[in-house]
PDB file of C-alpha atoms in Angstrom:
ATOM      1  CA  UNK A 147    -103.443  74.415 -62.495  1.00 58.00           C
ATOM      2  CA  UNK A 148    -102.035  74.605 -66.016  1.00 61.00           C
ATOM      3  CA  UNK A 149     -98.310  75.754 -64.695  1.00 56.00           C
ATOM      4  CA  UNK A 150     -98.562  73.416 -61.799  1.00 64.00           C
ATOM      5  CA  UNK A 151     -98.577  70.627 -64.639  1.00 62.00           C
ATOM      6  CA  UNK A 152     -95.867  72.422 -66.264  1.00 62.00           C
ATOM      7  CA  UNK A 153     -93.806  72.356 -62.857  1.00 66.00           C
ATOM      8  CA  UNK A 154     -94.223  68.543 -62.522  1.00 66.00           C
ATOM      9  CA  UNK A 155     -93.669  67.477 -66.126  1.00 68.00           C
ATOM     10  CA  UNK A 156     -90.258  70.205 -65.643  1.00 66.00           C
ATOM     11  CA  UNK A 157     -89.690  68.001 -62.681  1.00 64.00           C
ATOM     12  CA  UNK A 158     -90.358  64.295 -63.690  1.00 66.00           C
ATOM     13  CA  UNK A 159     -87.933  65.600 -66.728  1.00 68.00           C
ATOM     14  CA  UNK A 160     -85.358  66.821 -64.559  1.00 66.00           C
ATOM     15  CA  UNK A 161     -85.487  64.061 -62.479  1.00 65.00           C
ATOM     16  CA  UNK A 162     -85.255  61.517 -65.259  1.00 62.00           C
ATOM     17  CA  UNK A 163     -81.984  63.117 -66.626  1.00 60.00           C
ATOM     18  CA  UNK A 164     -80.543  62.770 -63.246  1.00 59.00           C
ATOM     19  CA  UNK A 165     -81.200  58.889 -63.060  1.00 56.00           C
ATOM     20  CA  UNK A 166     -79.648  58.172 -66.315  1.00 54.00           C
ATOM     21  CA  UNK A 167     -76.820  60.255 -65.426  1.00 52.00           C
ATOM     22  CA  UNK A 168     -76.005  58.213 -62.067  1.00 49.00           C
ATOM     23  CA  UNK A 169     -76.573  55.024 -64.239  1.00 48.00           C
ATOM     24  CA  UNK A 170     -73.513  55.839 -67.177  1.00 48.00           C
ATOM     25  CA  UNK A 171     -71.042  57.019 -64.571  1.00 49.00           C
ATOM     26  CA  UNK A 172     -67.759  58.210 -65.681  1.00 48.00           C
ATOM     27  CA  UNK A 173     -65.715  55.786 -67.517  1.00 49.00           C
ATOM     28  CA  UNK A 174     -61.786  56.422 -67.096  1.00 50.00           C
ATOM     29  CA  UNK A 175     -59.605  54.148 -69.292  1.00 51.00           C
ATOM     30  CA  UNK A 176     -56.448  52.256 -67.155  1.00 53.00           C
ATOM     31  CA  UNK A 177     -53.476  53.393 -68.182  1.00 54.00           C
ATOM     32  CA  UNK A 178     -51.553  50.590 -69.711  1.00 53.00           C
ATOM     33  CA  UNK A 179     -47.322  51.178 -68.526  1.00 54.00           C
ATOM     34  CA  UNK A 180     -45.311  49.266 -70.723  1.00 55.00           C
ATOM     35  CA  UNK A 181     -43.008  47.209 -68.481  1.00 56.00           C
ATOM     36  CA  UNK A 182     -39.409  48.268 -68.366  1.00 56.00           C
ATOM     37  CA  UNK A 183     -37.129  45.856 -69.568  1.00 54.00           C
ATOM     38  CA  UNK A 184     -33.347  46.064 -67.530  1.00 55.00           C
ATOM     39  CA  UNK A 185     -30.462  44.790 -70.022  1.00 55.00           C
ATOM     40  CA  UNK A 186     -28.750  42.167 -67.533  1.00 56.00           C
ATOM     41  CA  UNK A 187     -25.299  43.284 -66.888  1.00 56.00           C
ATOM     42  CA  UNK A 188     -22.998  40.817 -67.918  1.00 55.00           C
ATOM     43  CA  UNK A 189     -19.227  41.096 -66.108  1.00 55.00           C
ATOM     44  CA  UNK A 190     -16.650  39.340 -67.916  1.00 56.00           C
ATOM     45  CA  UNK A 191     -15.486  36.639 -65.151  1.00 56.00           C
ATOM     46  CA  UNK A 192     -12.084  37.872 -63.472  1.00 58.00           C
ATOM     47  CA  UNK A 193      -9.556  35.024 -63.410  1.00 56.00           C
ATOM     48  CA  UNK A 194      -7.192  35.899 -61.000  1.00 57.00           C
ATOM     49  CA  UNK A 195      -3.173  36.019 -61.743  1.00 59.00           C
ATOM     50  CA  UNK A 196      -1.943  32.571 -59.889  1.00 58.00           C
ATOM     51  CA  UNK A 197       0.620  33.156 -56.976  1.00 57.00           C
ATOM     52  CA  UNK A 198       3.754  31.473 -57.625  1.00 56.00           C
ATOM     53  CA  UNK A 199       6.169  31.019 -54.401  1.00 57.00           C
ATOM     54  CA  UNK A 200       9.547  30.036 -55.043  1.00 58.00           C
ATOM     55  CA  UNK A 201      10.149  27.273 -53.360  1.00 58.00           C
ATOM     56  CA  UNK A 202      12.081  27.538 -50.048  1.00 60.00           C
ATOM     57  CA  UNK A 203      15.051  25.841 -50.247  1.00 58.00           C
ATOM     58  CA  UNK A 204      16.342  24.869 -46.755  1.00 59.00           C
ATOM     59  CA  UNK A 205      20.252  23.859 -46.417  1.00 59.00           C
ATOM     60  CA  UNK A 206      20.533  20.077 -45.110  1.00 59.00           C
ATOM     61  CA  UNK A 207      21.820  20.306 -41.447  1.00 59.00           C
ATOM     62  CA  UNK A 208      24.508  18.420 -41.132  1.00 58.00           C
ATOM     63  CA  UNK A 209      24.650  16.458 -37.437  1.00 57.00           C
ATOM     64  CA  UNK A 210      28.309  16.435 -36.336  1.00 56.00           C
ATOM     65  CA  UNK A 211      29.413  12.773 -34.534  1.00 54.00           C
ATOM     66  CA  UNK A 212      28.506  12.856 -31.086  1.00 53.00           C
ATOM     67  CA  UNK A 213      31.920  11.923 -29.707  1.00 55.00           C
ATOM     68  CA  UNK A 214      32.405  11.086 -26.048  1.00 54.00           C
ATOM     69  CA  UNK A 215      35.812  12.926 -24.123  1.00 57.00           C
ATOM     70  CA  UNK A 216      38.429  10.586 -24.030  1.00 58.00           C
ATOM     71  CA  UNK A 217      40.530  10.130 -20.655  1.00 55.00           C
ATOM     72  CA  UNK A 218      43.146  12.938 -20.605  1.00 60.00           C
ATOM     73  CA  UNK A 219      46.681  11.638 -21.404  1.00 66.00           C
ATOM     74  CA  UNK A 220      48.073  10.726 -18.074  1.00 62.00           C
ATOM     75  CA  UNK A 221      51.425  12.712 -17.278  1.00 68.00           C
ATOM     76  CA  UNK A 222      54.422  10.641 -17.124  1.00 81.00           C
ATOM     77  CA  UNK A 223      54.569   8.439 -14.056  1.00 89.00           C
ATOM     78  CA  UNK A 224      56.922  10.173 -11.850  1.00 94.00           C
ATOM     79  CA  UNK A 225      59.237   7.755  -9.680  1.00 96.00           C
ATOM     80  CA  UNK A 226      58.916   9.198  -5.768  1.00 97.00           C
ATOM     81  CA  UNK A 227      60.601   8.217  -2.319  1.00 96.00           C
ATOM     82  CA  UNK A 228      57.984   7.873   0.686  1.00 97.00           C
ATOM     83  CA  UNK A 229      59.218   7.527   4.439  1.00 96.00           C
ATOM     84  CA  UNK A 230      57.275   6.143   7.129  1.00 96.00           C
ATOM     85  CA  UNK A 231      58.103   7.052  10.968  1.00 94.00           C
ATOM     86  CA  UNK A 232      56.853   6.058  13.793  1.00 93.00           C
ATOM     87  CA  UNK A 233      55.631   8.147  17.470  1.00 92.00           C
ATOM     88  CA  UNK A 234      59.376   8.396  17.945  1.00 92.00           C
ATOM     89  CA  UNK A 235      60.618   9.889  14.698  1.00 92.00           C
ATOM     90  CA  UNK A 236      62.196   6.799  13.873  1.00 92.00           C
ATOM     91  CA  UNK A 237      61.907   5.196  10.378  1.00 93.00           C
ATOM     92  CA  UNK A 238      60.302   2.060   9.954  1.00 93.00           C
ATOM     93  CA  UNK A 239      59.693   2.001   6.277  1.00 94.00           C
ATOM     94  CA  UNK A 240      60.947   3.544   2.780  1.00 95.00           C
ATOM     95  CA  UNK A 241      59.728   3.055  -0.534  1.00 96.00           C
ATOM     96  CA  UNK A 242      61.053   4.572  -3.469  1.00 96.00           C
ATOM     97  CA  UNK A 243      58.959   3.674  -7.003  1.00 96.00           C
ATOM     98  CA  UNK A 244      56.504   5.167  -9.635  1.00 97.00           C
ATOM     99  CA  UNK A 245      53.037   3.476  -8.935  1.00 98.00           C
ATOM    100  CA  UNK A 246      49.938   4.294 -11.104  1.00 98.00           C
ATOM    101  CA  UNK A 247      46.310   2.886 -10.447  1.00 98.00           C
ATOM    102  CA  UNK A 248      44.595   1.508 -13.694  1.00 98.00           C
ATOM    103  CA  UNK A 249      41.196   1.374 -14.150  1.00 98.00           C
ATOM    104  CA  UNK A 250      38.368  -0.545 -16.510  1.00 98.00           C
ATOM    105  CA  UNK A 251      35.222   1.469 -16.249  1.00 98.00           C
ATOM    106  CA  UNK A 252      31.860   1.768 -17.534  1.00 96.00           C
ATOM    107  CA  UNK A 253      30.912   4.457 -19.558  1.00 97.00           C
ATOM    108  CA  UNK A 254      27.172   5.789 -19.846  1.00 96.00           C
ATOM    109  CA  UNK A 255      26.944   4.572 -23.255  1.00 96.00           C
ATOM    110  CA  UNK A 256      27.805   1.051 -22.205  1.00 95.00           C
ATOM    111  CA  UNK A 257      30.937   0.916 -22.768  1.00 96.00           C
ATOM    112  CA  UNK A 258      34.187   0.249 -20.859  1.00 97.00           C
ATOM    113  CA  UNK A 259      36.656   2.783 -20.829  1.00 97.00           C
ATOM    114  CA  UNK A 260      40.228   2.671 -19.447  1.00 97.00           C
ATOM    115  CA  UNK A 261      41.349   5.357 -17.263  1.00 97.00           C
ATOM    116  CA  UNK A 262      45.100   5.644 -15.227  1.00 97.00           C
ATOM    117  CA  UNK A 263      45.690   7.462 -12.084  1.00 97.00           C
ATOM    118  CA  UNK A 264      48.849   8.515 -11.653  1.00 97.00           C
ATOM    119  CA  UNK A 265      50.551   9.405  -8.280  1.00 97.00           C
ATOM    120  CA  UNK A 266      52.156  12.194  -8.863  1.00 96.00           C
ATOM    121  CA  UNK A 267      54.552  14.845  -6.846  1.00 95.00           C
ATOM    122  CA  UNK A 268      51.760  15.918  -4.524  1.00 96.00           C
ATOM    123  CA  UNK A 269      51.435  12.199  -3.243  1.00 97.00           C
ATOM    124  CA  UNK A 270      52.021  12.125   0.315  1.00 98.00           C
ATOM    125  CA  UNK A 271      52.305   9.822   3.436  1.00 98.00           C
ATOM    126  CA  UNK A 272      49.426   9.880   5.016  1.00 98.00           C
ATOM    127  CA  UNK A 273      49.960   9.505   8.753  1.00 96.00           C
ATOM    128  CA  UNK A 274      46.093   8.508  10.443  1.00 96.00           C
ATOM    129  CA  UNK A 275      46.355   5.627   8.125  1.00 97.00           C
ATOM    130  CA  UNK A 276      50.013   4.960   8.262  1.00 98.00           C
ATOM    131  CA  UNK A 277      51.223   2.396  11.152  1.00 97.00           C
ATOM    132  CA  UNK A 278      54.810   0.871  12.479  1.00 96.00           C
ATOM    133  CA  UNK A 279      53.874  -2.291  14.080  1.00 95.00           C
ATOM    134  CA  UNK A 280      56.095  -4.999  15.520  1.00 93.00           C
ATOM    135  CA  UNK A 281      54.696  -7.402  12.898  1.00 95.00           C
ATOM    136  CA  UNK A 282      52.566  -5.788  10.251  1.00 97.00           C
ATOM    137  CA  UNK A 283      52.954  -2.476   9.031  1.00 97.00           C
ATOM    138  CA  UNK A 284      51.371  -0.187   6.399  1.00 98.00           C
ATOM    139  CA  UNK A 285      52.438   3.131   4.279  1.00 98.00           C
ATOM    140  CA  UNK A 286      49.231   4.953   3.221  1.00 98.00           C
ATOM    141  CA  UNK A 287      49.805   7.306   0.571  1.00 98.00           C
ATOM    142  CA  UNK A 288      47.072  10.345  -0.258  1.00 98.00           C
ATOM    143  CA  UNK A 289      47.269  11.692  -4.047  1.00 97.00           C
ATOM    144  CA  UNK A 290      44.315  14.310  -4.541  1.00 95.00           C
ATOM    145  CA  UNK A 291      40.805  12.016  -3.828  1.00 95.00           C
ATOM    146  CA  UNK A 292      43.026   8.878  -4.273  1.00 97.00           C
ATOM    147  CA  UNK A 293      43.978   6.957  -1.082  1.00 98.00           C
ATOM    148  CA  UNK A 294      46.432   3.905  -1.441  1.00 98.00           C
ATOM    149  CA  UNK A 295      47.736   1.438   1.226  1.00 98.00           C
ATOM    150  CA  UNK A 296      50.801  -0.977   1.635  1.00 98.00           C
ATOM    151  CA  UNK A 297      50.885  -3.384   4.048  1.00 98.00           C
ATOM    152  CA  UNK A 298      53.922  -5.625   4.757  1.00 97.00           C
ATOM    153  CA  UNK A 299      54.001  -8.420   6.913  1.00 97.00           C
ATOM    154  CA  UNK A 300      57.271 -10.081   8.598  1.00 95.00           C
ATOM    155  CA  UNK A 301      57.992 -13.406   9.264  1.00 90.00           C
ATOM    156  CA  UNK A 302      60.693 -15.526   8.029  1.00 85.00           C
ATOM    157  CA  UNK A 303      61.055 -12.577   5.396  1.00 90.00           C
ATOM    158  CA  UNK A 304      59.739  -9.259   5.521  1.00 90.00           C
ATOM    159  CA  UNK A 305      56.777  -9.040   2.103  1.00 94.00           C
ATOM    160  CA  UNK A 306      53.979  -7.106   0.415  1.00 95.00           C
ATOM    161  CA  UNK A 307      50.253  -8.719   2.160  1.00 97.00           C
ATOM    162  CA  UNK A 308      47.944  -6.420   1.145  1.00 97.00           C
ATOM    163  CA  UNK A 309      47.320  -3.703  -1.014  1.00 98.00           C
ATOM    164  CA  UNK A 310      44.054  -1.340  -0.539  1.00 98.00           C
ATOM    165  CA  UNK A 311      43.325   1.402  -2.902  1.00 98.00           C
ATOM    166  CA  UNK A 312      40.262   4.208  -2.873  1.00 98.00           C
ATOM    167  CA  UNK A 313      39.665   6.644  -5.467  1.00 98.00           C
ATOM    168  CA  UNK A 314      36.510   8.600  -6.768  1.00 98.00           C
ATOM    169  CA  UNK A 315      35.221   8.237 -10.288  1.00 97.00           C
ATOM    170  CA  UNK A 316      35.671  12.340 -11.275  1.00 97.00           C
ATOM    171  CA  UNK A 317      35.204  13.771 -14.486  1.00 95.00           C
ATOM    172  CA  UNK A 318      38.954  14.510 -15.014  1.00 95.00           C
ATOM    173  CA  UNK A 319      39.841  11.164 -14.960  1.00 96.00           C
ATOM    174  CA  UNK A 320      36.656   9.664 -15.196  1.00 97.00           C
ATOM    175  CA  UNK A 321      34.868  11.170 -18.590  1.00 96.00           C
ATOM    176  CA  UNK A 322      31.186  10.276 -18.863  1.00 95.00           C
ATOM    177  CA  UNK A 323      31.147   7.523 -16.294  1.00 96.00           C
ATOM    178  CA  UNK A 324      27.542   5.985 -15.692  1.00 96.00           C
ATOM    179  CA  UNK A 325      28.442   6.155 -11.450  1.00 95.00           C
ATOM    180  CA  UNK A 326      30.180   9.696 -11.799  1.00 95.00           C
ATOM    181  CA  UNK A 327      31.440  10.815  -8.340  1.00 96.00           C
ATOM    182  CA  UNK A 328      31.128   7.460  -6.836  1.00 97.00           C
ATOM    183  CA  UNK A 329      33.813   6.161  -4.330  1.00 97.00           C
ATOM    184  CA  UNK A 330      35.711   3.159  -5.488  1.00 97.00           C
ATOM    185  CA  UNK A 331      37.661   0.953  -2.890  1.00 98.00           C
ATOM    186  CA  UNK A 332      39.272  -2.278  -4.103  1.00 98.00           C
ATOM    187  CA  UNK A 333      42.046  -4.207  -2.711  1.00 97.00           C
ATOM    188  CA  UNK A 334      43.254  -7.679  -2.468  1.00 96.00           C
ATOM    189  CA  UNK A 335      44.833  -8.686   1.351  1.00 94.00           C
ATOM    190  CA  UNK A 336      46.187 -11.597   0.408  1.00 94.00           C
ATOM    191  CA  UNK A 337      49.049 -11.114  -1.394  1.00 95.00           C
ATOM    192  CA  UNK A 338      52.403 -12.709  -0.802  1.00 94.00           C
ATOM    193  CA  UNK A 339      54.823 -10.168  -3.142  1.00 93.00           C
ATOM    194  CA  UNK A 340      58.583  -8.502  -2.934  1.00 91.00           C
ATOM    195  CA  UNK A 341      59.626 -10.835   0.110  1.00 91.00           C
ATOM    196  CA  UNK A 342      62.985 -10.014   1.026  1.00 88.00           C
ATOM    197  CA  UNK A 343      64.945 -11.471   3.893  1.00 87.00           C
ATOM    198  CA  UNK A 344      65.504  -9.276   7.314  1.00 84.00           C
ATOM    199  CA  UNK A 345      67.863  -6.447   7.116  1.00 82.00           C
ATOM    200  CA  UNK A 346      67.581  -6.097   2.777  1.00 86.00           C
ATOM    201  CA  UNK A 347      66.140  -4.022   0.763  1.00 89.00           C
ATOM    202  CA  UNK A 348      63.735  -5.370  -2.303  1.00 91.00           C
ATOM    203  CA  UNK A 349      64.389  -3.593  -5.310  1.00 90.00           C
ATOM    204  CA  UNK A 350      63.747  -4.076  -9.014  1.00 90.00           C
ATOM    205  CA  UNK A 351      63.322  -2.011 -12.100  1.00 88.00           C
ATOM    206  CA  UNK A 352      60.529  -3.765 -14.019  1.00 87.00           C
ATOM    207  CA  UNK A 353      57.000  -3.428 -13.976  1.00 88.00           C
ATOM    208  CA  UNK A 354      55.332  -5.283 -11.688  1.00 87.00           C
ATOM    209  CA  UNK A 355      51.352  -5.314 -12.297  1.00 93.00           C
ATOM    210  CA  UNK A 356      49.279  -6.274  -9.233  1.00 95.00           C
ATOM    211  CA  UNK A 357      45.268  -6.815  -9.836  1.00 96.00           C
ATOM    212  CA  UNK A 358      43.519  -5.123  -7.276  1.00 96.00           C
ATOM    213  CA  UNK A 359      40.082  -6.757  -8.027  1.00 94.00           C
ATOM    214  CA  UNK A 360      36.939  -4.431  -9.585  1.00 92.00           C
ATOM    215  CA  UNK A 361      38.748  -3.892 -13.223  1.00 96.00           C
ATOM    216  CA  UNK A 362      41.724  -2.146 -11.342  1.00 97.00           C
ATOM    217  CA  UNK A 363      45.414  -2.838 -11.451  1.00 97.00           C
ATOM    218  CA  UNK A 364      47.937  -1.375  -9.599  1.00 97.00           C
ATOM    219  CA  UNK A 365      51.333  -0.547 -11.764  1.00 96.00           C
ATOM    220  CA  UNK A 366      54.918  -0.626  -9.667  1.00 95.00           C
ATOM    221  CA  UNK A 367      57.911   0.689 -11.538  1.00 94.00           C
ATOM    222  CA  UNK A 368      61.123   1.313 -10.127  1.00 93.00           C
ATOM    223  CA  UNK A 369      60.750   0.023  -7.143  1.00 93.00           C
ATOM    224  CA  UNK A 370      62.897  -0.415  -4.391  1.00 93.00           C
ATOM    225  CA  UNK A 371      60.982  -0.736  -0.649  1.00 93.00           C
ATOM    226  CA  UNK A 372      62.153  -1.667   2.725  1.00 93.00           C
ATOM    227  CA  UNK A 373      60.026  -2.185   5.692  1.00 94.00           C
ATOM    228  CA  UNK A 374      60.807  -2.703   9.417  1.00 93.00           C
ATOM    229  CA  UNK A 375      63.818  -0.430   9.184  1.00 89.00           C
ATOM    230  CA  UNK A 376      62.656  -0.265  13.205  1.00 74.00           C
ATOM    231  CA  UNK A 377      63.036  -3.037  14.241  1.00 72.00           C
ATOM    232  CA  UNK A 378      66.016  -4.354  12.830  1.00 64.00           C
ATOM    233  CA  UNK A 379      69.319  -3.899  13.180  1.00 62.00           C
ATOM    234  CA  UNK A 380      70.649  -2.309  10.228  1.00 59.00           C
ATOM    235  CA  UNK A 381      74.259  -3.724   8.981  1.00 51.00           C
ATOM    236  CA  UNK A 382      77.405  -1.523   9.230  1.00 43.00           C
ATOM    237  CA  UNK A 383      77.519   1.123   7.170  1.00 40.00           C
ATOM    238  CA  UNK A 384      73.831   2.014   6.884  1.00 43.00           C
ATOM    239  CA  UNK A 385      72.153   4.814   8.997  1.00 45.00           C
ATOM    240  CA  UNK A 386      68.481   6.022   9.497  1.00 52.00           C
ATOM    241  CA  UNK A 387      66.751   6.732   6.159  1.00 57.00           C
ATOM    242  CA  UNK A 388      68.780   4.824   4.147  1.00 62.00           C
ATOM    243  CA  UNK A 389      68.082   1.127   2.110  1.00 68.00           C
ATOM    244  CA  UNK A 390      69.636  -1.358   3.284  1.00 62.00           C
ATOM    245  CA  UNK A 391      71.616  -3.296   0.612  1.00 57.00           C
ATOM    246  CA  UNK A 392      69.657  -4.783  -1.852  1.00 56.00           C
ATOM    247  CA  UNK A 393      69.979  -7.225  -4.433  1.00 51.00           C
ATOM    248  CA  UNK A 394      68.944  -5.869  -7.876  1.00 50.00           C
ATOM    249  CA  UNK A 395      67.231  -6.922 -11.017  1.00 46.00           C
ATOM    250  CA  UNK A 396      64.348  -9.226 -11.111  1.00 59.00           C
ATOM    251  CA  UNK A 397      64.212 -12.884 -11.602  1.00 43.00           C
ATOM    252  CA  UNK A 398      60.954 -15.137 -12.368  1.00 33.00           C
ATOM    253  CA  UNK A 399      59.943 -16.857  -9.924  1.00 34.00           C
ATOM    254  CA  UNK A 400      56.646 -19.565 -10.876  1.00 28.00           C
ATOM    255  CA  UNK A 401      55.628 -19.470  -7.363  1.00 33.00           C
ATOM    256  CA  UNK A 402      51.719 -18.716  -6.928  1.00 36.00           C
ATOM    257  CA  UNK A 403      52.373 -15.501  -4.886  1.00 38.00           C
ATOM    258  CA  UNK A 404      48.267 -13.767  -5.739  1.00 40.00           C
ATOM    259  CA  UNK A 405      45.915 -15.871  -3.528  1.00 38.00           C
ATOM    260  CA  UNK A 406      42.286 -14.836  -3.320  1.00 40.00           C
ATOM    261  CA  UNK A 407      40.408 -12.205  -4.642  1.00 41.00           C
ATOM    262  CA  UNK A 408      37.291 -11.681  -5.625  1.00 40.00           C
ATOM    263  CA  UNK A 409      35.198 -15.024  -7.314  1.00 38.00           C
ATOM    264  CA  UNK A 410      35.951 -13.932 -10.530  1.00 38.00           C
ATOM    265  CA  UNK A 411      39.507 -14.131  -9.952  1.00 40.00           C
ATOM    266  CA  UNK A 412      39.132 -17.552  -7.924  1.00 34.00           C
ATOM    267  CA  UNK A 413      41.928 -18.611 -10.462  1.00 34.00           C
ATOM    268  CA  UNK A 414      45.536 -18.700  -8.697  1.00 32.00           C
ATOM    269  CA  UNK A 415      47.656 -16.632 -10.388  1.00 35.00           C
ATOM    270  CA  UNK A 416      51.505 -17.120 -11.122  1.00 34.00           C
ATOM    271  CA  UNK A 417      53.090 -13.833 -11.228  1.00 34.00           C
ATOM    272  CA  UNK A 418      56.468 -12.300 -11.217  1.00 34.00           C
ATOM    273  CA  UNK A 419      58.104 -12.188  -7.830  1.00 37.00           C
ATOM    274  CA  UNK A 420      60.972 -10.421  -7.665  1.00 34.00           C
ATOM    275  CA  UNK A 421      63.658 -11.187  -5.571  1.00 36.00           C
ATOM    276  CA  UNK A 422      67.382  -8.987  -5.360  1.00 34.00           C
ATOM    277  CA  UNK A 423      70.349 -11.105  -7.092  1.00 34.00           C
ATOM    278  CA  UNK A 424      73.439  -8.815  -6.748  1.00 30.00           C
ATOM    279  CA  UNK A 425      75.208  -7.403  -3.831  1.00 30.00           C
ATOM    280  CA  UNK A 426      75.094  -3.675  -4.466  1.00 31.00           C
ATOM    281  CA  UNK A 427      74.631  -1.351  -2.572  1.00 31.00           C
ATOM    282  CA  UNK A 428      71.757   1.556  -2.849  1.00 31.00           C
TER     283      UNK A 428
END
């Protein structure tokens, strides 16, 4: 009994220690870590170097004039002898003379421009629009593009009546026309020039401007022209292909020998008609 009192006091002891050693616990102390202070880095602010570009330096261009093509110079009117026959190889007209067409046109800048058309040495007689009537007959002439016709009428005197003339606005003659390649035909038919009686040749060494009508004129130089060699009976002493005698030199004459035209040229206008004053022959 005595050491089972002994074993229980032992225990209650034992037991006791154990409760006040669950009750303390073990005490650990935090560790305190200092915090750790980072120096800020401090870069010294880069200025960048400024970029200087030379200036580009461009040259002024310099426009040249636009400058429009003047007309070539037209080559010296050459004077040329044309002879009309008819079915039977007879001749029924002859004109010798330097003609040359001259023209007002309109250029594409608006402006008129003056152009001459010369017929030249290749100017020939162009038959299909050449005829040898009784009473009217008419010498076309063909120069490149260019067609131009004579008519002459007989009455009581044998005289210019018409004159017709086609040509084609080109670029040789024609620079920088606003209707380039167009077909021109003017004419006036009602003309009453060179008259000369029957069996004489008209001749006369003047100029002789005839207008034509749409800013052309036609230019006779040198002229000397017979027509119905044919049909008349040519004095003593002249044969086939030769003028009959003429009378040369040209007098004024104040007679109103243009008639018609276009309405612009409604005016009458007094010209020079030329008429042969010495007996001499050609």
């Amino acid at each position: 009994m005595k050491w089972f009192v002994v074993l229980v006091a032992v225990w209650a002891l034992a037991t006791l220690a154990a409760g006040q050693e669950s009750s303390t616990g073990t005490s650990h102390v935090p560790t305190t870590h200092a915090p750790t202070t980072h120096a800020p880095t401090t870069h010294a602010p880069t200025t960048p170097a400024p970029t200087t570009h030379a200036p580009t330096t461009h040259a002024p261009t310099t426009l040249s004039p636009t400058t429009t093509a003047a007309p070539p110079t037209p080559p010296a009117t050459p004077v040329n002898k044309y002879v009309l026959r008819d079915a039977d190889n007879q001749t029924c007209m002859m004109v010798t003379a330097a003609l040359q067409l001259k023209v007002s046109y309109l250029a594409k800048d608006s402006k008129w421009r003056d152009a001459v058309l010369v017929l030249d040495n290749t100017t020939t007689v162009d038959p299909a629009n050449s005829s040898c009537g009784h009473s009217e007959q008419t010498l076309a002439l063909r120069c490149g593009t260019s067609l131009l016709s004579l008519t002459f009428t007989k009455n009581e005197t044998n005289f210019l009546s018409g004159i017709v003339a086609e040509y084609v606005l080109d670029t040789m003659h024609f620079p920088d026309a606003q209707h380039q390649g167009e077909l021109v035909k003017v004419g006036n038919e009602s003309l009453h020039l060179f008259g000369v009686e029957q069996g004489r040749s008209y001749l006369c060494g003047a100029d002789s401007p005839v207008p034509l009508g749409g800013n052309t004129t036609l230019d006779v130089l040198n002229v000397q022209l017979q027509a119905f060699v044919n049909t008349t009976v040519q004095p003593e002493g002249f044969g086939s292909g030769e003028f009959a005698q003429g009378r040369s030199d040209c007098s004024l004459c104040t007679s109103e020998c243009l008639r018609g035209g276009t309405p612009l040229e409604g005016l009458l206008f007094k010209c020079w008609c030329y008429f042969n004053e010495i007996g001499r022959v050609y």
